[in-house]
Amino acid sequence: AQKVTQAQTEISVVEKEDVTLDCVYETRDTTYYLFWYKQPPSGELVFLIRRNSFDEQNEISGRYSWNFQKSTSSFNFTITASQVVDSAVYFCALSEASGGSYIPTFGRGTSLIVHP
Amino acid sequence: GAGVSQSPSNKVTEKGKDVELRCDPISGHTALYWYRQSLGQGLEFLIYFQGNSAPDKSGLPSDRFSAERTGGSVSTLTIQRTQQEDSAVYLCASSLWRADTGELFFGEGSRLTVL
């Protein structure tokens, strides 16, 4: 079973629109970590956020915000007033304690295209 | 440089040839990961090194794939007798220790094309 599901393969918006990228995860561990990474056209993945399972407080960083809800096993990412530079593939990842290694499992990514 | 360095950035090879991909992690990072990114498939875990511990090879797709990490630093991923389905971008990442203590830092990847 897929542990990290990003159901949206591609999203296309016009600049200044708000957009939410969905991430649903599956785990039996009580301790785990969730990540979001951005992969711009240049190719290198850039870390955006890491959240542990004990901290459900939502986080805002500029135009970016994250909504973590354990009740629905979701860790959604919202970009407010999107810009062309936000165009990239965004990956959600889950790191579990199983085996003690915490190796992250990534979703398939959501390609965001922001049109001017 | 200060980031994760991978080489070559692009590699074109013929089916059946062996290839070696290199990763130089961030200095001081004990954990090193190899992932494979195929078109539309996300990131597929291959192998994980942590310090001097035995590597976690659970993600290697076949015995044609192997990896080593020398001196706890540089790592080499070797693919023997390459097949067309091996064509992908191979990503290396490092972290200070484990993902529960900090994020992974990725290199730019090595794009492998098998003709």
mmCIF file of C-alpha atoms in Angstrom, chain A:
data_model
loop_
_atom_site.group_PDB
_atom_site.id
_atom_site.type_symbol
_atom_site.label_atom_id
_atom_site.label_comp_id
_atom_site.label_asym_id
_atom_site.label_seq_id
_atom_site.Cartn_x
_atom_site.Cartn_y
_atom_site.Cartn_z
ATOM 1 C CA ALA A 1 0.000 0.000 0.000
ATOM 2 C CA GLN A 2 1.258 3.437 -0.852
ATOM 3 C CA LYS A 3 2.291 5.207 2.299
ATOM 4 C CA VAL A 4 2.236 8.718 0.905
ATOM 5 C CA THR A 5 -0.480 9.659 -1.553
ATOM 6 C CA GLN A 6 -0.420 12.815 -3.589
ATOM 7 C CA ALA A 7 -3.563 12.382 -5.614
ATOM 8 C CA GLN A 8 -3.082 15.532 -7.660
ATOM 9 C CA THR A 9 -0.686 14.746 -10.490
ATOM 10 C CA GLU A 10 -0.741 18.215 -11.997
ATOM 11 C CA ILE A 11 -2.315 21.517 -11.010
ATOM 12 C CA SER A 12 -2.489 24.539 -13.256
ATOM 13 C CA VAL A 13 -3.341 27.984 -11.883
ATOM 14 C CA VAL A 14 -3.063 31.589 -12.873
ATOM 15 C CA GLU A 15 -0.729 33.862 -10.973
ATOM 16 C CA LYS A 16 -2.127 35.273 -7.720
ATOM 17 C CA GLU A 17 -4.496 32.369 -7.220
ATOM 18 C CA ASP A 18 -4.266 30.377 -4.009
ATOM 19 C CA VAL A 19 -3.511 26.691 -4.432
ATOM 20 C CA THR A 20 -3.534 23.724 -2.053
ATOM 21 C CA LEU A 21 -1.466 20.594 -2.599
ATOM 22 C CA ASP A 22 -2.837 17.537 -0.878
ATOM 23 C CA CYS A 23 -0.853 14.882 0.957
ATOM 24 C CA VAL A 24 -2.342 11.853 2.683
ATOM 25 C CA TYR A 25 -0.128 9.433 4.549
ATOM 26 C CA GLU A 26 -0.424 6.034 6.135
ATOM 27 C CA THR A 27 1.484 4.814 9.175
ATOM 28 C CA ARG A 28 1.043 2.678 12.276
ATOM 29 C CA ASP A 29 3.791 4.467 14.162
ATOM 30 C CA THR A 30 2.916 7.081 16.752
ATOM 31 C CA THR A 31 6.208 8.864 16.130
ATOM 32 C CA TYR A 32 6.843 9.972 12.588
ATOM 33 C CA TYR A 33 7.939 12.950 10.547
ATOM 34 C CA LEU A 34 6.439 14.623 7.523
ATOM 35 C CA PHE A 35 8.267 16.682 4.926
ATOM 36 C CA TRP A 36 7.582 18.824 1.913
ATOM 37 C CA TYR A 37 10.188 19.341 -0.795
ATOM 38 C CA LYS A 38 10.149 21.524 -3.897
ATOM 39 C CA GLN A 39 11.810 20.423 -7.125
ATOM 40 C CA PRO A 40 12.102 23.355 -9.558
ATOM 41 C CA PRO A 41 12.857 22.777 -13.234
ATOM 42 C CA SER A 42 16.584 22.918 -12.411
ATOM 43 C CA GLY A 43 16.135 19.542 -10.728
ATOM 44 C CA GLU A 44 17.550 19.869 -7.198
ATOM 45 C CA LEU A 45 15.081 19.124 -4.401
ATOM 46 C CA VAL A 46 14.771 21.938 -1.910
ATOM 47 C CA PHE A 47 13.605 21.316 1.635
ATOM 48 C CA LEU A 48 10.531 23.322 2.694
ATOM 49 C CA ILE A 49 9.344 21.955 6.031
ATOM 50 C CA ARG A 50 9.648 19.087 8.500
ATOM 51 C CA ARG A 51 6.939 18.372 11.056
ATOM 52 C CA ASN A 52 6.848 15.733 13.780
ATOM 53 C CA SER A 53 3.731 13.788 14.674
ATOM 54 C CA PHE A 54 3.387 15.410 18.071
ATOM 55 C CA ASP A 55 3.090 18.906 16.717
ATOM 56 C CA GLU A 56 -0.211 19.540 14.984
ATOM 57 C CA GLN A 57 0.132 23.282 15.055
ATOM 58 C CA ASN A 58 -0.252 24.766 11.618
ATOM 59 C CA GLU A 59 2.695 26.677 10.262
ATOM 60 C CA ILE A 60 2.950 29.719 8.068
ATOM 61 C CA SER A 61 6.049 30.929 6.303
ATOM 62 C CA GLY A 62 5.419 33.902 4.072
ATOM 63 C CA ARG A 63 3.056 32.793 1.323
ATOM 64 C CA TYR A 64 3.386 29.144 2.343
ATOM 65 C CA SER A 65 1.269 27.425 4.963
ATOM 66 C CA TRP A 66 0.872 23.854 6.079
ATOM 67 C CA ASN A 67 -2.147 22.174 7.629
ATOM 68 C CA PHE A 68 -1.386 18.990 9.584
ATOM 69 C CA GLN A 69 -4.406 16.944 10.656
ATOM 70 C CA LYS A 70 -3.755 13.588 12.311
ATOM 71 C CA SER A 71 -7.490 12.801 12.331
ATOM 72 C CA THR A 72 -7.447 12.613 8.535
ATOM 73 C CA SER A 73 -3.759 11.654 8.150
ATOM 74 C CA SER A 74 -3.178 14.670 5.976
ATOM 75 C CA PHE A 75 -0.441 17.244 5.664
ATOM 76 C CA ASN A 76 -1.621 19.731 3.073
ATOM 77 C CA PHE A 77 0.391 22.597 1.666
ATOM 78 C CA THR A 78 -1.133 25.906 0.584
ATOM 79 C CA ILE A 79 0.516 28.611 -1.484
ATOM 80 C CA THR A 80 -1.208 31.956 -1.209
ATOM 81 C CA ALA A 81 -1.092 34.406 -4.111
ATOM 82 C CA SER A 82 0.899 32.017 -6.301
ATOM 83 C CA GLN A 83 3.724 33.286 -8.482
ATOM 84 C CA VAL A 84 5.350 31.950 -11.638
ATOM 85 C CA VAL A 85 8.445 31.088 -9.592
ATOM 86 C CA ASP A 86 6.327 28.630 -7.615
ATOM 87 C CA SER A 87 6.125 26.404 -10.682
ATOM 88 C CA ALA A 88 7.769 23.151 -9.673
ATOM 89 C CA VAL A 89 7.101 19.594 -8.622
ATOM 90 C CA TYR A 90 6.263 19.333 -4.944
ATOM 91 C CA PHE A 91 6.894 16.164 -2.973
ATOM 92 C CA CYS A 92 5.450 15.106 0.342
ATOM 93 C CA ALA A 93 7.394 12.519 2.365
ATOM 94 C CA LEU A 94 6.909 10.400 5.463
ATOM 95 C CA SER A 95 9.661 9.206 7.797
ATOM 96 C CA GLU A 96 8.704 6.410 10.185
ATOM 97 C CA ALA A 97 10.541 4.835 13.077
ATOM 98 C CA SER A 98 10.306 1.300 11.652
ATOM 99 C CA GLY A 99 13.703 -0.374 11.868
ATOM 100 C CA GLY A 100 15.079 2.690 13.552
ATOM 101 C CA SER A 101 16.337 4.218 10.342
ATOM 102 C CA TYR A 102 13.605 6.743 9.563
ATOM 103 C CA ILE A 103 14.201 6.420 5.827
ATOM 104 C CA PRO A 104 11.798 8.857 4.121
ATOM 105 C CA THR A 105 9.167 7.529 1.739
ATOM 106 C CA PHE A 106 8.141 10.010 -0.921
ATOM 107 C CA GLY A 107 4.879 10.518 -2.735
ATOM 108 C CA ARG A 108 4.779 10.693 -6.522
ATOM 109 C CA GLY A 109 4.745 14.457 -6.488
ATOM 110 C CA THR A 110 2.380 17.155 -7.708
ATOM 111 C CA SER A 111 3.429 19.288 -10.625
ATOM 112 C CA LEU A 112 2.327 22.871 -10.117
ATOM 113 C CA ILE A 113 2.210 25.163 -13.118
ATOM 114 C CA VAL A 114 1.597 28.830 -12.459
ATOM 115 C CA HIS A 115 0.697 30.837 -15.540
ATOM 116 C CA PRO A 116 1.408 34.568 -15.710
#
